[in-house]
């Protein structure tokens, strides 16, 4: 599975959009981009995933560049409860279901 | 609502004792996973199962075992607890057969080995 690179930390003002970048320059054609987050002392929570196209759900939007070498997770209106570590994970589809978690980005939403 | 639960939530044990951590999910998912989380290491996969009677080793499986006798449960056993196994343990489950499934995590068990 491809390796990802994320900034260790970011700040965002409450009510503003939070844009979390992820580089995955060695991604292959059958690998998906997943985003999970982990709020302090809780289990990781699935946010969104995509293959090629941009995706949106009730939590966030995922923007994947055309060459698929990077992506951005967008939380449109960040709240204090969005303070968490955000993990970008690249994983093949198919039979294997393992997730390889890196160190993620600590997003601190400021009041 | 379907959910995934872990018990106990906190456990203190002594070196050398056998410990079993429980994981129960009500989604009827075929896939189940155990991870441990330590400072500086993120989450690391211990064992996983793709169905009843199926178990597989992850990247940090030494000293741990699992068994899958039904769909709902995947207990994690530490055969002889060591201080290096002090950690937070997370169980997860996912549906089988989808090209890009998602994993749902339990609340975690904090284990301290003295």
PDB file of C-alpha atoms in Angstrom:
ATOM      1  CA  UNK A   1       0.000   0.000   0.000  1.00  0.00           C
ATOM      2  CA  UNK A   2       1.189   3.500  -0.867  1.00  0.00           C
ATOM      3  CA  UNK A   3       2.704   5.693   1.809  1.00  0.00           C
ATOM      4  CA  UNK A   4       1.072   8.999   2.735  1.00  0.00           C
ATOM      5  CA  UNK A   5       2.521  12.260   4.008  1.00  0.00           C
ATOM      6  CA  UNK A   6       0.543  14.671   6.153  1.00  0.00           C
ATOM      7  CA  UNK A   7       1.496  17.773   8.147  1.00  0.00           C
ATOM      8  CA  UNK A   8       1.778  16.937  11.847  1.00  0.00           C
ATOM      9  CA  UNK A   9      -0.557  19.694  12.961  1.00  0.00           C
ATOM     10  CA  UNK A  10      -2.898  22.433  11.766  1.00  0.00           C
ATOM     11  CA  UNK A  11      -5.074  25.093  13.329  1.00  0.00           C
ATOM     12  CA  UNK A  12      -8.461  26.274  12.150  1.00  0.00           C
ATOM     13  CA  UNK A  13     -10.873  28.898  13.434  1.00  0.00           C
ATOM     14  CA  UNK A  14     -14.284  27.689  14.505  1.00  0.00           C
ATOM     15  CA  UNK A  15     -16.864  28.116  11.742  1.00  0.00           C
ATOM     16  CA  UNK A  16     -14.251  28.260   8.996  1.00  0.00           C
ATOM     17  CA  UNK A  17     -13.413  25.541   6.518  1.00  0.00           C
ATOM     18  CA  UNK A  18     -10.614  23.176   7.504  1.00  0.00           C
ATOM     19  CA  UNK A  19      -8.514  21.936   4.575  1.00  0.00           C
ATOM     20  CA  UNK A  20      -6.309  18.982   5.431  1.00  0.00           C
ATOM     21  CA  UNK A  21      -3.749  17.986   2.781  1.00  0.00           C
ATOM     22  CA  UNK A  22      -2.319  14.559   2.058  1.00  0.00           C
ATOM     23  CA  UNK A  23       0.391  13.537  -0.365  1.00  0.00           C
ATOM     24  CA  UNK A  24       0.384  10.019  -1.815  1.00  0.00           C
ATOM     25  CA  UNK A  25       2.682  10.329  -4.802  1.00  0.00           C
ATOM     26  CA  UNK A  26       3.220   6.548  -5.149  1.00  0.00           C
ATOM     27  CA  UNK A  27      -0.457   5.666  -5.258  1.00  0.00           C
ATOM     28  CA  UNK A  28      -1.378   3.011  -7.804  1.00  0.00           C
ATOM     29  CA  UNK A  29      -4.436   2.768  -9.980  1.00  0.00           C
ATOM     30  CA  UNK A  30      -6.441   0.407  -7.779  1.00  0.00           C
ATOM     31  CA  UNK A  31      -5.765   2.164  -4.480  1.00  0.00           C
ATOM     32  CA  UNK A  32      -8.400   4.188  -2.696  1.00  0.00           C
ATOM     33  CA  UNK A  33      -7.868   7.226  -0.500  1.00  0.00           C
ATOM     34  CA  UNK A  34      -9.500   6.945   2.915  1.00  0.00           C
ATOM     35  CA  UNK A  35      -9.845   9.470   5.693  1.00  0.00           C
ATOM     36  CA  UNK A  36     -10.427   8.556   9.314  1.00  0.00           C
ATOM     37  CA  UNK A  37     -10.250  10.672  12.409  1.00  0.00           C
ATOM     38  CA  UNK A  38      -9.646   9.958  16.062  1.00  0.00           C
ATOM     39  CA  UNK A  39     -10.999  12.193  18.749  1.00  0.00           C
ATOM     40  CA  UNK A  40      -9.025  11.995  21.975  1.00  0.00           C
ATOM     41  CA  UNK A  41      -9.418   8.635  23.775  1.00  0.00           C
ATOM     42  CA  UNK A  42     -11.981   7.347  21.269  1.00  0.00           C
ATOM     43  CA  UNK A  43     -11.773   4.766  18.501  1.00  0.00           C
ATOM     44  CA  UNK A  44     -11.028   5.953  14.962  1.00  0.00           C
ATOM     45  CA  UNK A  45     -14.048   7.095  12.980  1.00  0.00           C
ATOM     46  CA  UNK A  46     -14.492   6.690   9.241  1.00  0.00           C
ATOM     47  CA  UNK A  47     -15.040   9.987   7.395  1.00  0.00           C
ATOM     48  CA  UNK A  48     -14.928   9.483   3.640  1.00  0.00           C
ATOM     49  CA  UNK A  49     -13.112   7.677   0.848  1.00  0.00           C
ATOM     50  CA  UNK A  50     -12.634   7.988  -2.903  1.00  0.00           C
ATOM     51  CA  UNK A  51     -10.843   6.532  -5.896  1.00  0.00           C
ATOM     52  CA  UNK A  52     -10.677   9.192  -8.615  1.00  0.00           C
ATOM     53  CA  UNK A  53     -13.619  11.528  -8.350  1.00  0.00           C
ATOM     54  CA  UNK A  54     -14.286  14.102  -5.688  1.00  0.00           C
ATOM     55  CA  UNK A  55     -16.623  12.853  -2.998  1.00  0.00           C
ATOM     56  CA  UNK A  56     -18.939  14.551  -0.516  1.00  0.00           C
ATOM     57  CA  UNK A  57     -20.970  13.254   2.385  1.00  0.00           C
ATOM     58  CA  UNK A  58     -22.598  14.734   5.467  1.00  0.00           C
ATOM     59  CA  UNK A  59     -19.279  15.048   7.255  1.00  0.00           C
ATOM     60  CA  UNK A  60     -16.791  16.259   4.670  1.00  0.00           C
ATOM     61  CA  UNK A  61     -15.628  16.601   1.095  1.00  0.00           C
ATOM     62  CA  UNK A  62     -12.684  14.826  -0.480  1.00  0.00           C
ATOM     63  CA  UNK A  63     -10.850  16.455  -3.350  1.00  0.00           C
ATOM     64  CA  UNK A  64      -8.431  14.202  -5.271  1.00  0.00           C
ATOM     65  CA  UNK A  65      -6.086  15.757  -7.810  1.00  0.00           C
ATOM     66  CA  UNK A  66      -6.305  14.595 -11.380  1.00  0.00           C
ATOM     67  CA  UNK A  67      -2.982  12.726 -11.167  1.00  0.00           C
ATOM     68  CA  UNK A  68      -4.159  11.223  -7.835  1.00  0.00           C
ATOM     69  CA  UNK A  69      -0.878  12.071  -6.152  1.00  0.00           C
ATOM     70  CA  UNK A  70      -2.482  14.219  -3.494  1.00  0.00           C
ATOM     71  CA  UNK A  71      -5.838  14.890  -1.890  1.00  0.00           C
ATOM     72  CA  UNK A  72      -7.510  17.340   0.468  1.00  0.00           C
ATOM     73  CA  UNK A  73     -10.112  16.658   3.113  1.00  0.00           C
ATOM     74  CA  UNK A  74     -12.430  19.611   3.629  1.00  0.00           C
ATOM     75  CA  UNK A  75     -14.533  20.124   6.728  1.00  0.00           C
ATOM     76  CA  UNK A  76     -16.788  22.966   5.529  1.00  0.00           C
ATOM     77  CA  UNK A  77     -17.640  24.525   8.903  1.00  0.00           C
ATOM     78  CA  UNK A  78     -15.285  23.308  11.577  1.00  0.00           C
ATOM     79  CA  UNK A  79     -16.515  23.104  15.151  1.00  0.00           C
ATOM     80  CA  UNK A  80     -14.651  22.516  18.392  1.00  0.00           C
ATOM     81  CA  UNK A  81     -15.818  18.898  18.262  1.00  0.00           C
ATOM     82  CA  UNK A  82     -13.823  18.432  15.061  1.00  0.00           C
ATOM     83  CA  UNK A  83     -10.581  18.741  17.020  1.00  0.00           C
ATOM     84  CA  UNK A  84      -8.961  15.358  16.390  1.00  0.00           C
ATOM     85  CA  UNK A  85      -6.135  13.526  14.652  1.00  0.00           C
ATOM     86  CA  UNK A  86      -6.993  13.012  10.990  1.00  0.00           C
ATOM     87  CA  UNK A  87      -5.509  10.050   9.148  1.00  0.00           C
ATOM     88  CA  UNK A  88      -5.122   9.817   5.389  1.00  0.00           C
ATOM     89  CA  UNK A  89      -4.776   6.178   4.315  1.00  0.00           C
ATOM     90  CA  UNK A  90      -4.229   4.698   0.898  1.00  0.00           C
ATOM     91  CA  UNK A  91      -5.390   1.137   0.477  1.00  0.00           C
ATOM     92  CA  UNK A  92      -6.135  -1.345  -2.251  1.00  0.00           C
ATOM     93  CA  UNK A  93      -9.636  -2.542  -2.761  1.00  0.00           C
ATOM     94  CA  UNK A  94     -10.358  -6.226  -2.968  1.00  0.00           C
ATOM     95  CA  UNK A  95      -9.734  -9.020  -0.510  1.00  0.00           C
ATOM     96  CA  UNK A  96      -7.329  -7.385   1.910  1.00  0.00           C
ATOM     97  CA  UNK A  97      -8.918  -4.991   4.381  1.00  0.00           C
ATOM     98  CA  UNK A  98      -5.965  -3.895   6.424  1.00  0.00           C
ATOM     99  CA  UNK A  99      -5.603  -0.211   7.227  1.00  0.00           C
ATOM    100  CA  UNK A 100      -2.096   1.166   7.662  1.00  0.00           C
ATOM    101  CA  UNK A 101      -2.346   4.193   9.943  1.00  0.00           C
ATOM    102  CA  UNK A 102       0.407   6.784   9.858  1.00  0.00           C
ATOM    103  CA  UNK A 103       0.816   9.553  12.417  1.00  0.00           C
ATOM    104  CA  UNK A 104      -1.873  11.796  10.919  1.00  0.00           C
ATOM    105  CA  UNK A 105      -2.570  15.515  11.322  1.00  0.00           C
ATOM    106  CA  UNK A 106      -3.680  16.948  14.631  1.00  0.00           C
ATOM    107  CA  UNK A 107      -6.347  19.513  13.765  1.00  0.00           C
ATOM    108  CA  UNK A 108      -6.976  22.019  16.526  1.00  0.00           C
ATOM    109  CA  UNK A 109     -10.139  24.052  16.045  1.00  0.00           C
ATOM    110  CA  UNK A 110      -9.822  27.337  17.906  1.00  0.00           C
ATOM    111  CA  UNK A 111     -12.812  29.260  19.329  1.00  0.00           C
TER     112      UNK A 111
ATOM    113  CA  UNK B   1     -28.709   0.325  16.456  1.00  0.00           C
ATOM    114  CA  UNK B   2     -25.902  -1.961  15.408  1.00  0.00           C
ATOM    115  CA  UNK B   3     -22.658  -1.371  17.228  1.00  0.00           C
ATOM    116  CA  UNK B   4     -19.278  -2.701  18.232  1.00  0.00           C
ATOM    117  CA  UNK B   5     -18.422  -3.002  21.899  1.00  0.00           C
ATOM    118  CA  UNK B   6     -15.284  -3.838  23.828  1.00  0.00           C
ATOM    119  CA  UNK B   7     -14.849  -5.060  27.370  1.00  0.00           C
ATOM    120  CA  UNK B   8     -13.424  -4.338  29.755  1.00  0.00           C
ATOM    121  CA  UNK B   9     -12.774  -0.661  29.019  1.00  0.00           C
ATOM    122  CA  UNK B  10      -9.920  -0.588  31.521  1.00  0.00           C
ATOM    123  CA  UNK B  11      -7.821  -3.466  32.817  1.00  0.00           C
ATOM    124  CA  UNK B  12      -4.823  -3.687  35.112  1.00  0.00           C
ATOM    125  CA  UNK B  13      -2.986  -6.972  35.282  1.00  0.00           C
ATOM    126  CA  UNK B  14       0.339  -8.407  36.345  1.00  0.00           C
ATOM    127  CA  UNK B  15       3.205  -9.666  34.238  1.00  0.00           C
ATOM    128  CA  UNK B  16       2.783 -13.297  33.269  1.00  0.00           C
ATOM    129  CA  UNK B  17      -0.979 -13.483  33.631  1.00  0.00           C
ATOM    130  CA  UNK B  18      -3.257 -14.496  30.791  1.00  0.00           C
ATOM    131  CA  UNK B  19      -5.662 -11.748  29.739  1.00  0.00           C
ATOM    132  CA  UNK B  20      -8.578 -11.838  27.317  1.00  0.00           C
ATOM    133  CA  UNK B  21     -10.097  -8.733  25.791  1.00  0.00           C
ATOM    134  CA  UNK B  22     -13.572  -9.064  24.345  1.00  0.00           C
ATOM    135  CA  UNK B  23     -14.915  -7.578  21.123  1.00  0.00           C
ATOM    136  CA  UNK B  24     -18.546  -7.955  20.048  1.00  0.00           C
ATOM    137  CA  UNK B  25     -20.250  -6.503  16.972  1.00  0.00           C
ATOM    138  CA  UNK B  26     -23.886  -6.627  15.965  1.00  0.00           C
ATOM    139  CA  UNK B  27     -23.497  -5.605  12.300  1.00  0.00           C
ATOM    140  CA  UNK B  28     -23.050  -9.213  11.204  1.00  0.00           C
ATOM    141  CA  UNK B  29     -19.766  -8.171   9.580  1.00  0.00           C
ATOM    142  CA  UNK B  30     -17.498 -10.923   8.362  1.00  0.00           C
ATOM    143  CA  UNK B  31     -14.244  -9.038   8.896  1.00  0.00           C
ATOM    144  CA  UNK B  32     -12.892  -8.217  12.338  1.00  0.00           C
ATOM    145  CA  UNK B  33      -9.586  -6.672  13.398  1.00  0.00           C
ATOM    146  CA  UNK B  34      -7.536  -5.967  16.497  1.00  0.00           C
ATOM    147  CA  UNK B  35      -5.162  -2.984  16.700  1.00  0.00           C
ATOM    148  CA  UNK B  36      -2.994  -1.572  19.417  1.00  0.00           C
ATOM    149  CA  UNK B  37      -2.159   2.103  19.762  1.00  0.00           C
ATOM    150  CA  UNK B  38       0.965   3.431  21.427  1.00  0.00           C
ATOM    151  CA  UNK B  39       2.462   6.896  21.523  1.00  0.00           C
ATOM    152  CA  UNK B  40       4.760   7.391  18.576  1.00  0.00           C
ATOM    153  CA  UNK B  41       3.484   4.344  16.697  1.00  0.00           C
ATOM    154  CA  UNK B  42      -0.083   5.111  15.720  1.00  0.00           C
ATOM    155  CA  UNK B  43      -2.358   2.097  15.284  1.00  0.00           C
ATOM    156  CA  UNK B  44      -0.754  -1.240  14.494  1.00  0.00           C
ATOM    157  CA  UNK B  45      -2.576  -4.350  13.361  1.00  0.00           C
ATOM    158  CA  UNK B  46      -2.308  -7.363  15.688  1.00  0.00           C
ATOM    159  CA  UNK B  47      -4.642 -10.015  14.243  1.00  0.00           C
ATOM    160  CA  UNK B  48      -7.573 -10.118  11.879  1.00  0.00           C
ATOM    161  CA  UNK B  49     -10.286 -12.485  10.739  1.00  0.00           C
ATOM    162  CA  UNK B  50     -12.287 -12.688   7.513  1.00  0.00           C
ATOM    163  CA  UNK B  51     -14.891 -15.078   8.886  1.00  0.00           C
ATOM    164  CA  UNK B  52     -15.686 -17.874  11.302  1.00  0.00           C
ATOM    165  CA  UNK B  53     -12.690 -20.138  11.922  1.00  0.00           C
ATOM    166  CA  UNK B  54     -10.415 -17.784   9.970  1.00  0.00           C
ATOM    167  CA  UNK B  55      -7.597 -15.901  11.728  1.00  0.00           C
ATOM    168  CA  UNK B  56      -4.518 -14.123  10.391  1.00  0.00           C
ATOM    169  CA  UNK B  57      -1.460 -12.481  11.914  1.00  0.00           C
ATOM    170  CA  UNK B  58      -0.894  -8.778  11.593  1.00  0.00           C
ATOM    171  CA  UNK B  59       2.322  -6.829  11.950  1.00  0.00           C
ATOM    172  CA  UNK B  60       2.626  -7.148  15.761  1.00  0.00           C
ATOM    173  CA  UNK B  61       1.109 -10.549  16.545  1.00  0.00           C
ATOM    174  CA  UNK B  62       3.783 -12.013  18.852  1.00  0.00           C
ATOM    175  CA  UNK B  63       2.357 -12.734  22.303  1.00  0.00           C
ATOM    176  CA  UNK B  64      -1.259 -12.458  21.129  1.00  0.00           C
ATOM    177  CA  UNK B  65      -3.833 -14.930  19.830  1.00  0.00           C
ATOM    178  CA  UNK B  66      -7.402 -14.758  18.575  1.00  0.00           C
ATOM    179  CA  UNK B  67     -10.135 -17.240  17.800  1.00  0.00           C
ATOM    180  CA  UNK B  68     -13.311 -16.795  15.783  1.00  0.00           C
ATOM    181  CA  UNK B  69     -16.051 -19.233  16.735  1.00  0.00           C
ATOM    182  CA  UNK B  70     -18.957 -17.051  15.599  1.00  0.00           C
ATOM    183  CA  UNK B  71     -19.559 -13.975  13.466  1.00  0.00           C
ATOM    184  CA  UNK B  72     -20.131 -11.540  16.330  1.00  0.00           C
ATOM    185  CA  UNK B  73     -17.042 -12.053  18.510  1.00  0.00           C
ATOM    186  CA  UNK B  74     -13.269 -11.897  18.169  1.00  0.00           C
ATOM    187  CA  UNK B  75     -11.621 -12.175  21.597  1.00  0.00           C
ATOM    188  CA  UNK B  76      -7.960 -11.195  21.885  1.00  0.00           C
ATOM    189  CA  UNK B  77      -5.835 -13.209  24.304  1.00  0.00           C
ATOM    190  CA  UNK B  78      -2.493 -12.212  25.739  1.00  0.00           C
ATOM    191  CA  UNK B  79      -0.964 -15.554  26.617  1.00  0.00           C
ATOM    192  CA  UNK B  80       1.478 -14.216  29.204  1.00  0.00           C
ATOM    193  CA  UNK B  81       1.142 -10.473  29.658  1.00  0.00           C
ATOM    194  CA  UNK B  82       4.294  -8.377  29.433  1.00  0.00           C
ATOM    195  CA  UNK B  83       4.881  -4.737  30.321  1.00  0.00           C
ATOM    196  CA  UNK B  84       5.504  -4.038  26.618  1.00  0.00           C
ATOM    197  CA  UNK B  85       1.856  -4.928  26.000  1.00  0.00           C
ATOM    198  CA  UNK B  86       0.627  -1.970  28.027  1.00  0.00           C
ATOM    199  CA  UNK B  87      -1.383  -0.130  25.394  1.00  0.00           C
ATOM    200  CA  UNK B  88      -4.802   0.888  24.183  1.00  0.00           C
ATOM    201  CA  UNK B  89      -6.460  -1.865  22.159  1.00  0.00           C
ATOM    202  CA  UNK B  90      -9.065  -1.225  19.474  1.00  0.00           C
ATOM    203  CA  UNK B  91     -11.303  -3.720  17.773  1.00  0.00           C
ATOM    204  CA  UNK B  92     -12.857  -3.012  14.367  1.00  0.00           C
ATOM    205  CA  UNK B  93     -15.175  -4.700  11.908  1.00  0.00           C
ATOM    206  CA  UNK B  94     -16.074  -4.320   8.242  1.00  0.00           C
ATOM    207  CA  UNK B  95     -18.296  -5.935   5.675  1.00  0.00           C
ATOM    208  CA  UNK B  96     -16.899  -8.551   3.340  1.00  0.00           C
ATOM    209  CA  UNK B  97     -16.960  -8.517  -0.377  1.00  0.00           C
ATOM    210  CA  UNK B  98     -17.005  -4.821  -1.114  1.00  0.00           C
ATOM    211  CA  UNK B  99     -14.271  -3.282  -3.204  1.00  0.00           C
ATOM    212  CA  UNK B 100     -13.697  -0.433  -0.812  1.00  0.00           C
ATOM    213  CA  UNK B 101     -15.194  -1.218   2.572  1.00  0.00           C
ATOM    214  CA  UNK B 102     -14.899   0.874   5.702  1.00  0.00           C
ATOM    215  CA  UNK B 103     -13.973  -0.232   9.183  1.00  0.00           C
ATOM    216  CA  UNK B 104     -15.987   0.604  12.261  1.00  0.00           C
ATOM    217  CA  UNK B 105     -14.051   0.836  15.509  1.00  0.00           C
ATOM    218  CA  UNK B 106     -14.954   0.072  19.077  1.00  0.00           C
ATOM    219  CA  UNK B 107     -14.305   2.460  21.985  1.00  0.00           C
ATOM    220  CA  UNK B 108     -11.055   0.781  23.013  1.00  0.00           C
ATOM    221  CA  UNK B 109      -9.641  -1.064  26.026  1.00  0.00           C
ATOM    222  CA  UNK B 110      -6.858   0.503  28.041  1.00  0.00           C
ATOM    223  CA  UNK B 111      -4.614  -2.279  29.346  1.00  0.00           C
ATOM    224  CA  UNK B 112      -1.897  -1.767  31.922  1.00  0.00           C
ATOM    225  CA  UNK B 113       0.551  -4.575  32.671  1.00  0.00           C
ATOM    226  CA  UNK B 114       2.456  -4.097  35.923  1.00  0.00           C
TER     227      UNK B 114
END
